[in-house]
C-alpha cells in the first residue's frame, strides 16, 4: 500500500516491520511537505504516532528515514507549541542519524520556556540510555 494522504495511516496494521515502517515514514514526510492544510503540530503527532507502529527492535529506523524526519522537524519545529514539542521530542528520541543531539542542544540553549527545556533534556536522556543499552 502507498500512502496518498495522512488518513491512509488508519488503514495500516497496528504493528509494522521495520522495512515497511521506514517506507511509510518517508511517504508520510513527502505528504506533509506537499500538504499545507495540515498543521505542524498535527503533522508532528502523525510522525510520532507512525513511529510507534514499529515492533520492538534493536535496529531502529534507518538513517535515511531518520534524516528525513530530522530535516522535517528542523523546518517545522514550533518552540511555543506544547503539543508540537511533545510529539517532536518523542520522534527525535527514535532517530538514528547524525545531528539529532546537536539540534536538541541548540533548542535547549535557545529556549526561554522551561517546559520545552525539560522535554528536550528528557529526550536527550532517553537517547543516551538507548545508546547505553537501557542502563
Short mmCIF file of C-alpha atoms in Angstrom, two decimals:
data_model
loop_
_atom_site.label_atom_id
_atom_site.label_comp_id
_atom_site.label_asym_id
_atom_site.label_seq_id
_atom_site.Cartn_x
_atom_site.Cartn_y
_atom_site.Cartn_z
CA UNK A 1 0.00 0.00 0.00
CA UNK A 2 1.20 3.51 -0.78
CA UNK A 3 0.20 6.38 1.47
CA UNK A 4 -1.64 9.05 -0.51
CA UNK A 5 -2.67 11.16 2.49
CA UNK A 6 -2.46 11.03 6.26
CA UNK A 7 -5.85 9.31 6.53
CA UNK A 8 -4.33 6.23 4.85
CA UNK A 9 -2.36 5.61 8.06
CA UNK A 10 -5.58 4.41 9.69
CA UNK A 11 -5.65 1.51 7.19
CA UNK A 12 -2.22 0.23 8.25
CA UNK A 13 -1.81 -2.67 10.65
CA UNK A 14 -1.02 -1.50 14.19
CA UNK A 15 2.41 -3.16 14.10
CA UNK A 16 4.76 -2.88 11.14
CA UNK A 17 8.07 -4.44 10.26
CA UNK A 18 11.00 -2.06 10.18
CA UNK A 19 11.34 -2.05 6.39
CA UNK A 20 7.66 -1.19 5.92
CA UNK A 21 7.74 1.40 8.68
CA UNK A 22 10.70 3.19 7.09
CA UNK A 23 8.89 3.27 3.73
CA UNK A 24 5.68 4.64 5.24
CA UNK A 25 7.52 7.28 7.26
CA UNK A 26 9.30 8.51 4.14
CA UNK A 27 5.97 8.60 2.30
CA UNK A 28 4.40 10.47 5.21
CA UNK A 29 7.14 13.11 5.20
CA UNK A 30 6.61 13.58 1.44
CA UNK A 31 2.86 14.03 2.02
CA UNK A 32 3.49 16.56 4.79
CA UNK A 33 5.93 18.52 2.66
CA UNK A 34 3.29 18.86 -0.07
CA UNK A 35 0.15 19.44 2.01
CA UNK A 36 -0.04 22.82 3.68
CA UNK A 37 -3.51 22.13 5.13
CA UNK A 38 -2.06 20.00 7.95
CA UNK A 39 -0.91 21.96 10.99
CA UNK A 40 2.67 21.42 12.09
CA UNK A 41 1.53 20.11 15.47
CA UNK A 42 -0.81 17.59 13.80
CA UNK A 43 1.95 16.58 11.39
CA UNK A 44 4.39 16.08 14.29
CA UNK A 45 1.78 13.94 16.01
CA UNK A 46 1.26 11.80 12.88
CA UNK A 47 5.02 11.20 12.55
CA UNK A 48 5.34 10.28 16.22
CA UNK A 49 2.30 8.00 16.06
CA UNK A 50 3.57 6.19 12.98
CA UNK A 51 6.99 5.68 14.60
CA UNK A 52 5.15 3.87 17.40
CA UNK A 53 3.95 1.24 14.89
CA UNK A 54 7.36 -0.42 14.97
CA UNK A 55 7.82 -3.72 16.67
CA UNK A 56 10.38 -3.74 19.44
CA UNK A 57 13.72 -3.99 17.71
CA UNK A 58 17.34 -3.24 18.36
CA UNK A 59 17.94 -1.79 14.91
CA UNK A 60 15.65 1.26 14.94
CA UNK A 61 14.78 3.48 12.00
CA UNK A 62 17.09 3.68 9.00
CA UNK A 63 19.49 6.57 8.67
CA UNK A 64 17.67 7.76 5.52
CA UNK A 65 14.31 7.82 7.30
CA UNK A 66 15.83 9.42 10.39
CA UNK A 67 17.43 12.20 8.33
CA UNK A 68 14.17 12.91 6.51
CA UNK A 69 12.31 13.19 9.81
CA UNK A 70 15.06 15.31 11.41
CA UNK A 71 15.08 17.69 8.45
CA UNK A 72 11.29 17.96 8.59
CA UNK A 73 11.43 18.69 12.33
CA UNK A 74 14.14 21.33 11.83
CA UNK A 75 11.98 23.07 9.21
CA UNK A 76 8.68 22.80 11.08
CA UNK A 77 9.52 22.87 14.78
CA UNK A 78 7.19 25.12 16.79
CA UNK A 79 9.00 26.09 20.00
CA UNK A 80 5.90 27.72 21.54
CA UNK A 81 3.51 24.81 20.89
CA UNK A 82 3.37 22.26 23.71
CA UNK A 83 1.86 19.50 21.51
CA UNK A 84 4.48 20.05 18.82
CA UNK A 85 7.30 19.91 21.37
CA UNK A 86 5.99 16.70 22.95
CA UNK A 87 5.47 14.90 19.63
CA UNK A 88 8.73 16.08 18.11
CA UNK A 89 10.64 15.08 21.25
CA UNK A 90 9.17 11.60 21.00
CA UNK A 91 10.20 11.37 17.37
CA UNK A 92 13.69 12.76 17.98
CA UNK A 93 14.31 10.12 20.65
CA UNK A 94 13.78 7.43 18.00
CA UNK A 95 16.04 8.78 15.24
CA UNK A 96 19.31 7.15 14.21
CA UNK A 97 21.27 9.84 12.44
CA UNK A 98 23.90 12.46 12.99
CA UNK A 99 22.60 15.85 14.08
CA UNK A 100 19.78 14.86 16.44
CA UNK A 101 21.61 15.66 19.67
CA UNK A 102 23.06 18.83 18.15
CA UNK A 103 19.57 20.05 17.21
CA UNK A 104 18.22 19.23 20.68
CA UNK A 105 21.11 21.01 22.41
CA UNK A 106 20.63 24.09 20.19
CA UNK A 107 16.93 24.20 21.07
CA UNK A 108 17.71 23.85 24.80
CA UNK A 109 20.18 26.73 24.53
CA UNK A 110 17.77 29.00 22.61
CA UNK A 111 14.67 28.24 24.64
CA UNK A 112 13.26 30.55 27.29
CA UNK A 113 10.49 28.11 28.18
CA UNK A 114 11.09 25.61 30.98
CA UNK A 115 8.56 23.18 29.52
CA UNK A 116 10.49 22.95 26.24
CA UNK A 117 13.84 22.69 28.00
CA UNK A 118 12.62 19.91 30.30
CA UNK A 119 11.06 17.95 27.43
CA UNK A 120 14.28 18.15 25.42
CA UNK A 121 16.52 17.29 28.37
CA UNK A 122 14.36 14.20 28.94
CA UNK A 123 14.67 13.38 25.24
CA UNK A 124 18.47 13.56 25.45
CA UNK A 125 18.43 11.27 28.49
CA UNK A 126 16.32 8.76 26.58
CA UNK A 127 18.73 8.87 23.61
CA UNK A 128 21.75 8.35 25.87
CA UNK A 129 20.05 5.47 27.70
CA UNK A 130 19.21 3.73 24.44
CA UNK A 131 22.82 4.12 23.28
CA UNK A 132 23.97 2.53 26.52
CA UNK A 133 21.60 -0.39 26.18
CA UNK A 134 18.97 0.98 28.55
CA UNK A 135 21.33 1.33 31.51
#
